[in-house]
Amino acid sequence: AALAREAGEAHHAPAHGTVDVGDATWLPSPCLGLCDQAPAVMLTIAGEKPIEQLIGAVTPAEAVGLVTSGKMFDRPRPKLPQQGDPSLRLLARVGVVDPTDLAAYQRAGGYKALKKAIGIKPEGVIREVTESRLMGRGGAAFPTGRKWDAVAKQPATPRYVICNPDESEPGTFKDRVLLEGDPFAIIEAMTIAGLAVGAEHDYIYVRDEYPLAIARLENAIERARAAGWLGAN
């Protein structure tokens, strides 16, 4: 309501509509995956290389200011409530270890699992995953070990690993937190899965609404490749 009152009505372009050069506008958004910090906005500054920024806990005045100024918003993300809790597993490094620093990730236990996986070989990895009773979290609860074993036994090649951290369910944002806060873990886990099933290529699908996650994943891939953790050998 504040945006409509102070920055004009929302822009409702056709499917492939455009906004005039130099204009600033706003429009309603689907879920931005920032449910823990609602209300949230995504700011896009157009250009040859568009700049995107995801911003949470936005006030009406701040939203109006973003539209009228067209400038980036300088405010750090709030800390996770569980940050630093030693009992955590998936979130143990989030907010504690620099997500852009490969050496920091390794000091915090990163790449120990891949070293072990190489040592026990693909069949050993599949056996451990099966015995762990790890299962999918998409609703079907399919055993991960059985899935990996079925892929590894397929005669058809090439094989692929697909990581799909998309989140469309209301209130769900765990994947964004991991992508932004522990990207090397995503890459290491995918490498282990690829080793186990004999995959030649891994693909990650990341929502366009997650510019920070994209940047940190690209950095993690680049640094892992430069250090020899990704590649032909």
mmCIF file of N, CA, C and O in Angstrom, residues 53-110:
data_model
loop_
_atom_site.group_PDB
_atom_site.id
_atom_site.type_symbol
_atom_site.label_atom_id
_atom_site.label_comp_id
_atom_site.label_asym_id
_atom_site.label_seq_id
_atom_site.Cartn_x
_atom_site.Cartn_y
_atom_site.Cartn_z
ATOM 1 N N GLN A 53 19.894 -8.035 -5.756
ATOM 2 C CA GLN A 53 20.105 -8.098 -4.319
ATOM 3 C C GLN A 53 18.812 -8.531 -3.642
ATOM 4 O O GLN A 53 17.742 -7.997 -3.921
ATOM 5 N N LEU A 54 18.917 -9.530 -2.767
ATOM 6 C CA LEU A 54 17.781 -10.008 -1.992
ATOM 7 C C LEU A 54 17.859 -9.378 -0.609
ATOM 8 O O LEU A 54 18.883 -9.471 0.060
ATOM 9 N N ILE A 55 16.775 -8.729 -0.172
ATOM 10 C CA ILE A 55 16.788 -7.957 1.074
ATOM 11 C C ILE A 55 15.600 -8.369 1.922
ATOM 12 O O ILE A 55 14.465 -8.402 1.443
ATOM 13 N N GLY A 56 15.862 -8.668 3.193
ATOM 14 C CA GLY A 56 14.793 -9.070 4.092
ATOM 15 C C GLY A 56 14.486 -8.026 5.143
ATOM 16 O O GLY A 56 15.199 -7.036 5.298
ATOM 17 N N ALA A 57 13.404 -8.263 5.880
ATOM 18 C CA ALA A 57 12.961 -7.391 6.973
ATOM 19 C C ALA A 57 12.844 -5.939 6.515
ATOM 20 O O ALA A 57 13.350 -5.013 7.154
ATOM 21 N N VAL A 58 12.193 -5.729 5.381
ATOM 22 C CA VAL A 58 12.079 -4.396 4.783
ATOM 23 C C VAL A 58 10.848 -3.671 5.323
ATOM 24 O O VAL A 58 9.755 -4.237 5.402
ATOM 25 N N THR A 59 11.025 -2.419 5.688
ATOM 26 C CA THR A 59 9.903 -1.590 6.135
ATOM 27 C C THR A 59 9.259 -0.917 4.928
ATOM 28 O O THR A 59 9.883 -0.808 3.859
ATOM 29 N N PRO A 60 8.024 -0.422 5.051
ATOM 30 C CA PRO A 60 7.406 0.302 3.944
ATOM 31 C C PRO A 60 8.268 1.474 3.462
ATOM 32 O O PRO A 60 8.417 1.687 2.264
ATOM 33 N N ALA A 61 8.845 2.238 4.398
ATOM 34 C CA ALA A 61 9.668 3.388 4.010
ATOM 35 C C ALA A 61 10.906 2.941 3.223
ATOM 36 O O ALA A 61 11.307 3.587 2.249
ATOM 37 N N GLU A 62 11.503 1.829 3.653
ATOM 38 C CA GLU A 62 12.684 1.325 2.941
ATOM 39 C C GLU A 62 12.311 0.858 1.540
ATOM 40 O O GLU A 62 13.039 1.085 0.585
ATOM 41 N N ALA A 63 11.165 0.207 1.405
ATOM 42 C CA ALA A 63 10.722 -0.259 0.092
ATOM 43 C C ALA A 63 10.508 0.916 -0.859
ATOM 44 O O ALA A 63 10.938 0.889 -2.022
ATOM 45 N N VAL A 64 9.881 1.961 -0.370
ATOM 46 C CA VAL A 64 9.676 3.159 -1.198
ATOM 47 C C VAL A 64 11.022 3.770 -1.577
ATOM 48 O O VAL A 64 11.248 4.177 -2.716
ATOM 49 N N GLY A 65 11.938 3.824 -0.614
ATOM 50 C CA GLY A 65 13.259 4.386 -0.886
ATOM 51 C C GLY A 65 14.029 3.603 -1.934
ATOM 52 O O GLY A 65 14.740 4.191 -2.756
ATOM 53 N N LEU A 66 13.879 2.301 -1.942
ATOM 54 C CA LEU A 66 14.564 1.472 -2.941
ATOM 55 C C LEU A 66 14.069 1.801 -4.342
ATOM 56 O O LEU A 66 14.853 1.875 -5.296
ATOM 57 N N VAL A 67 12.760 1.980 -4.471
ATOM 58 C CA VAL A 67 12.199 2.291 -5.795
ATOM 59 C C VAL A 67 12.600 3.686 -6.244
ATOM 60 O O VAL A 67 13.000 3.904 -7.391
ATOM 61 N N THR A 68 12.521 4.639 -5.342
ATOM 62 C CA THR A 68 12.778 6.025 -5.743
ATOM 63 C C THR A 68 14.266 6.335 -5.907
ATOM 64 O O THR A 68 14.645 7.200 -6.692
ATOM 65 N N SER A 69 15.131 5.618 -5.183
ATOM 66 C CA SER A 69 16.565 5.903 -5.293
ATOM 67 C C SER A 69 17.271 5.013 -6.303
ATOM 68 O O SER A 69 18.245 5.424 -6.938
ATOM 69 N N GLY A 70 16.792 3.769 -6.462
ATOM 70 C CA GLY A 70 17.436 2.837 -7.381
ATOM 71 C C GLY A 70 18.838 2.440 -6.959
ATOM 72 O O GLY A 70 19.657 2.052 -7.792
ATOM 73 N N LYS A 71 19.149 2.540 -5.673
ATOM 74 C CA LYS A 71 20.498 2.226 -5.190
ATOM 75 C C LYS A 71 20.487 0.927 -4.387
ATOM 76 O O LYS A 71 19.471 0.514 -3.846
ATOM 77 N N MET A 72 21.667 0.302 -4.291
ATOM 78 C CA MET A 72 21.814 -0.908 -3.510
ATOM 79 C C MET A 72 21.558 -0.617 -2.033
ATOM 80 O O MET A 72 21.716 0.505 -1.564
ATOM 81 N N PHE A 73 21.184 -1.636 -1.323
ATOM 82 C CA PHE A 73 20.831 -1.510 0.086
ATOM 83 C C PHE A 73 21.934 -2.142 0.913
ATOM 84 O O PHE A 73 22.243 -3.321 0.751
ATOM 85 N N ASP A 74 22.545 -1.371 1.780
ATOM 86 C CA ASP A 74 23.694 -1.857 2.550
ATOM 87 C C ASP A 74 23.261 -2.235 3.962
ATOM 88 O O ASP A 74 23.245 -1.412 4.864
ATOM 89 N N ARG A 75 22.898 -3.508 4.132
ATOM 90 C CA ARG A 75 22.546 -3.995 5.465
ATOM 91 C C ARG A 75 22.844 -5.489 5.527
ATOM 92 O O ARG A 75 22.375 -6.249 4.672
ATOM 93 N N PRO A 76 23.624 -5.942 6.490
ATOM 94 C CA PRO A 76 23.962 -7.366 6.572
ATOM 95 C C PRO A 76 22.740 -8.199 6.932
ATOM 96 O O PRO A 76 21.805 -7.714 7.575
ATOM 97 N N ARG A 77 22.754 -9.434 6.502
ATOM 98 C CA ARG A 77 21.684 -10.347 6.852
ATOM 99 C C ARG A 77 21.720 -10.616 8.365
ATOM 100 O O ARG A 77 22.784 -10.712 8.952
ATOM 101 N N PRO A 78 20.579 -10.765 8.990
ATOM 102 C CA PRO A 78 20.580 -11.116 10.420
ATOM 103 C C PRO A 78 21.130 -12.522 10.638
ATOM 104 O O PRO A 78 21.076 -13.368 9.741
ATOM 105 N N LYS A 79 21.682 -12.767 11.812
ATOM 106 C CA LYS A 79 22.241 -14.074 12.121
ATOM 107 C C LYS A 79 21.123 -15.103 12.305
ATOM 108 O O LYS A 79 20.012 -14.780 12.704
ATOM 109 N N LEU A 80 21.452 -16.348 12.009
ATOM 110 C CA LEU A 80 20.513 -17.424 12.286
ATOM 111 C C LEU A 80 20.366 -17.591 13.798
ATOM 112 O O LEU A 80 21.346 -17.480 14.533
ATOM 113 N N PRO A 81 19.167 -17.888 14.274
ATOM 114 C CA PRO A 81 18.991 -18.071 15.722
ATOM 115 C C PRO A 81 19.873 -19.180 16.287
ATOM 116 O O PRO A 81 20.324 -19.095 17.419
ATOM 117 N N GLN A 82 20.149 -20.233 15.480
ATOM 118 C CA GLN A 82 20.926 -21.376 15.974
ATOM 119 C C GLN A 82 22.419 -21.231 15.717
ATOM 120 O O GLN A 82 23.176 -22.168 15.973
ATOM 121 N N GLN A 83 22.855 -20.099 15.189
ATOM 122 C CA GLN A 83 24.252 -19.944 14.774
ATOM 123 C C GLN A 83 25.223 -20.291 15.893
ATOM 124 O O GLN A 83 25.111 -19.790 17.014
ATOM 125 N N GLY A 84 26.182 -21.160 15.596
ATOM 126 C CA GLY A 84 27.196 -21.532 16.561
ATOM 127 C C GLY A 84 26.804 -22.652 17.503
ATOM 128 O O GLY A 84 27.614 -23.068 18.343
ATOM 129 N N ASP A 85 25.595 -23.184 17.371
ATOM 130 C CA ASP A 85 25.144 -24.272 18.233
ATOM 131 C C ASP A 85 25.948 -25.535 17.903
ATOM 132 O O ASP A 85 25.862 -26.055 16.785
ATOM 133 N N PRO A 86 26.746 -26.072 18.840
ATOM 134 C CA PRO A 86 27.607 -27.211 18.548
ATOM 135 C C PRO A 86 26.849 -28.503 18.284
ATOM 136 O O PRO A 86 27.431 -29.463 17.778
ATOM 137 N N SER A 87 25.561 -28.550 18.621
ATOM 138 C CA SER A 87 24.783 -29.772 18.398
ATOM 139 C C SER A 87 24.295 -29.896 16.962
ATOM 140 O O SER A 87 23.777 -30.950 16.573
ATOM 141 N N LEU A 88 24.455 -28.856 16.168
ATOM 142 C CA LEU A 88 23.950 -28.874 14.796
ATOM 143 C C LEU A 88 24.827 -29.730 13.890
ATOM 144 O O LEU A 88 26.020 -29.892 14.124
ATOM 145 N N ARG A 89 24.234 -30.240 12.825
ATOM 146 C CA ARG A 89 25.008 -30.983 11.840
ATOM 147 C C ARG A 89 24.981 -30.250 10.499
ATOM 148 O O ARG A 89 25.999 -29.751 10.042
ATOM 149 N N LEU A 90 23.811 -30.151 9.883
ATOM 150 C CA LEU A 90 23.738 -29.483 8.588
ATOM 151 C C LEU A 90 24.137 -28.016 8.672
ATOM 152 O O LEU A 90 24.732 -27.471 7.754
ATOM 153 N N LEU A 91 23.819 -27.363 9.784
ATOM 154 C CA LEU A 91 24.079 -25.927 9.914
ATOM 155 C C LEU A 91 25.316 -25.617 10.754
ATOM 156 O O LEU A 91 25.532 -24.469 11.126
ATOM 157 N N ALA A 92 26.130 -26.620 11.034
ATOM 158 C CA ALA A 92 27.249 -26.427 11.968
ATOM 159 C C ALA A 92 28.207 -25.326 11.529
ATOM 160 O O ALA A 92 28.752 -24.591 12.349
ATOM 161 N N ARG A 93 28.438 -25.183 10.221
ATOM 162 C CA ARG A 93 29.400 -24.181 9.735
ATOM 163 C C ARG A 93 28.740 -22.869 9.337
ATOM 164 O O ARG A 93 29.425 -21.859 9.173
ATOM 165 N N VAL A 94 27.425 -22.879 9.176
ATOM 166 C CA VAL A 94 26.732 -21.686 8.690
ATOM 167 C C VAL A 94 26.817 -20.559 9.713
ATOM 168 O O VAL A 94 26.463 -20.723 10.874
ATOM 169 N N GLY A 95 27.327 -19.418 9.264
ATOM 170 C CA GLY A 95 27.474 -18.268 10.143
ATOM 171 C C GLY A 95 28.706 -18.319 11.017
ATOM 172 O O GLY A 95 28.988 -17.377 11.749
ATOM 173 N N VAL A 96 29.455 -19.426 10.942
ATOM 174 C CA VAL A 96 30.652 -19.597 11.760
ATOM 175 C C VAL A 96 31.903 -19.635 10.893
ATOM 176 O O VAL A 96 32.930 -19.050 11.234
ATOM 177 N N VAL A 97 31.810 -20.317 9.732
ATOM 178 C CA VAL A 97 32.940 -20.472 8.813
ATOM 179 C C VAL A 97 32.696 -19.611 7.578
ATOM 180 O O VAL A 97 31.589 -19.604 7.028
ATOM 181 N N ASP A 98 33.717 -18.884 7.135
ATOM 182 C CA ASP A 98 33.614 -18.018 5.957
ATOM 183 C C ASP A 98 33.214 -18.857 4.739
ATOM 184 O O ASP A 98 33.972 -19.730 4.309
ATOM 185 N N PRO A 99 32.030 -18.628 4.152
ATOM 186 C CA PRO A 99 31.558 -19.451 3.041
ATOM 187 C C PRO A 99 32.296 -19.217 1.730
ATOM 188 O O PRO A 99 32.053 -19.923 0.749
ATOM 189 N N THR A 100 33.190 -18.232 1.703
ATOM 190 C CA THR A 100 33.939 -17.953 0.474
ATOM 191 C C THR A 100 35.374 -18.473 0.541
ATOM 192 O O THR A 100 36.125 -18.352 -0.424
ATOM 193 N N ASP A 101 35.769 -19.059 1.667
ATOM 194 C CA ASP A 101 37.161 -19.424 1.918
ATOM 195 C C ASP A 101 37.308 -20.943 1.969
ATOM 196 O O ASP A 101 36.860 -21.591 2.917
ATOM 197 N N LEU A 102 37.951 -21.518 0.954
ATOM 198 C CA LEU A 102 38.152 -22.965 0.895
ATOM 199 C C LEU A 102 39.013 -23.459 2.051
ATOM 200 O O LEU A 102 38.723 -24.500 2.653
ATOM 201 N N ALA A 103 40.067 -22.727 2.390
ATOM 202 C CA ALA A 103 40.949 -23.141 3.492
ATOM 203 C C ALA A 103 40.184 -23.183 4.812
ATOM 204 O O ALA A 103 40.372 -24.104 5.616
ATOM 205 N N ALA A 104 39.312 -22.202 5.039
ATOM 206 C CA ALA A 104 38.512 -22.183 6.273
ATOM 207 C C ALA A 104 37.569 -23.376 6.313
ATOM 208 O O ALA A 104 37.362 -23.993 7.367
ATOM 209 N N TYR A 105 36.998 -23.719 5.164
ATOM 210 C CA TYR A 105 36.115 -24.879 5.082
ATOM 211 C C TYR A 105 36.872 -26.163 5.428
ATOM 212 O O TYR A 105 36.380 -27.017 6.178
ATOM 213 N N GLN A 106 38.090 -26.283 4.917
ATOM 214 C CA GLN A 106 38.880 -27.478 5.199
ATOM 215 C C GLN A 106 39.280 -27.546 6.679
ATOM 216 O O GLN A 106 39.285 -28.624 7.274
ATOM 217 N N ARG A 107 39.607 -26.401 7.267
ATOM 218 C CA ARG A 107 39.936 -26.392 8.699
ATOM 219 C C ARG A 107 38.753 -26.830 9.552
ATOM 220 O O ARG A 107 38.927 -27.353 10.664
ATOM 221 N N ALA A 108 37.543 -26.626 9.035
ATOM 222 C CA ALA A 108 36.331 -27.000 9.760
ATOM 223 C C ALA A 108 35.849 -28.401 9.376
ATOM 224 O O ALA A 108 34.690 -28.747 9.606
ATOM 225 N N GLY A 109 36.734 -29.191 8.780
ATOM 226 C CA GLY A 109 36.385 -30.573 8.445
ATOM 227 C C GLY A 109 36.032 -30.807 6.995
ATOM 228 O O GLY A 109 35.740 -31.945 6.604
ATOM 229 N N GLY A 110 36.047 -29.754 6.189
ATOM 230 C CA GLY A 110 35.709 -29.894 4.783
ATOM 231 C C GLY A 110 36.675 -30.784 4.018
ATOM 232 O O GLY A 110 37.879 -30.752 4.257
#
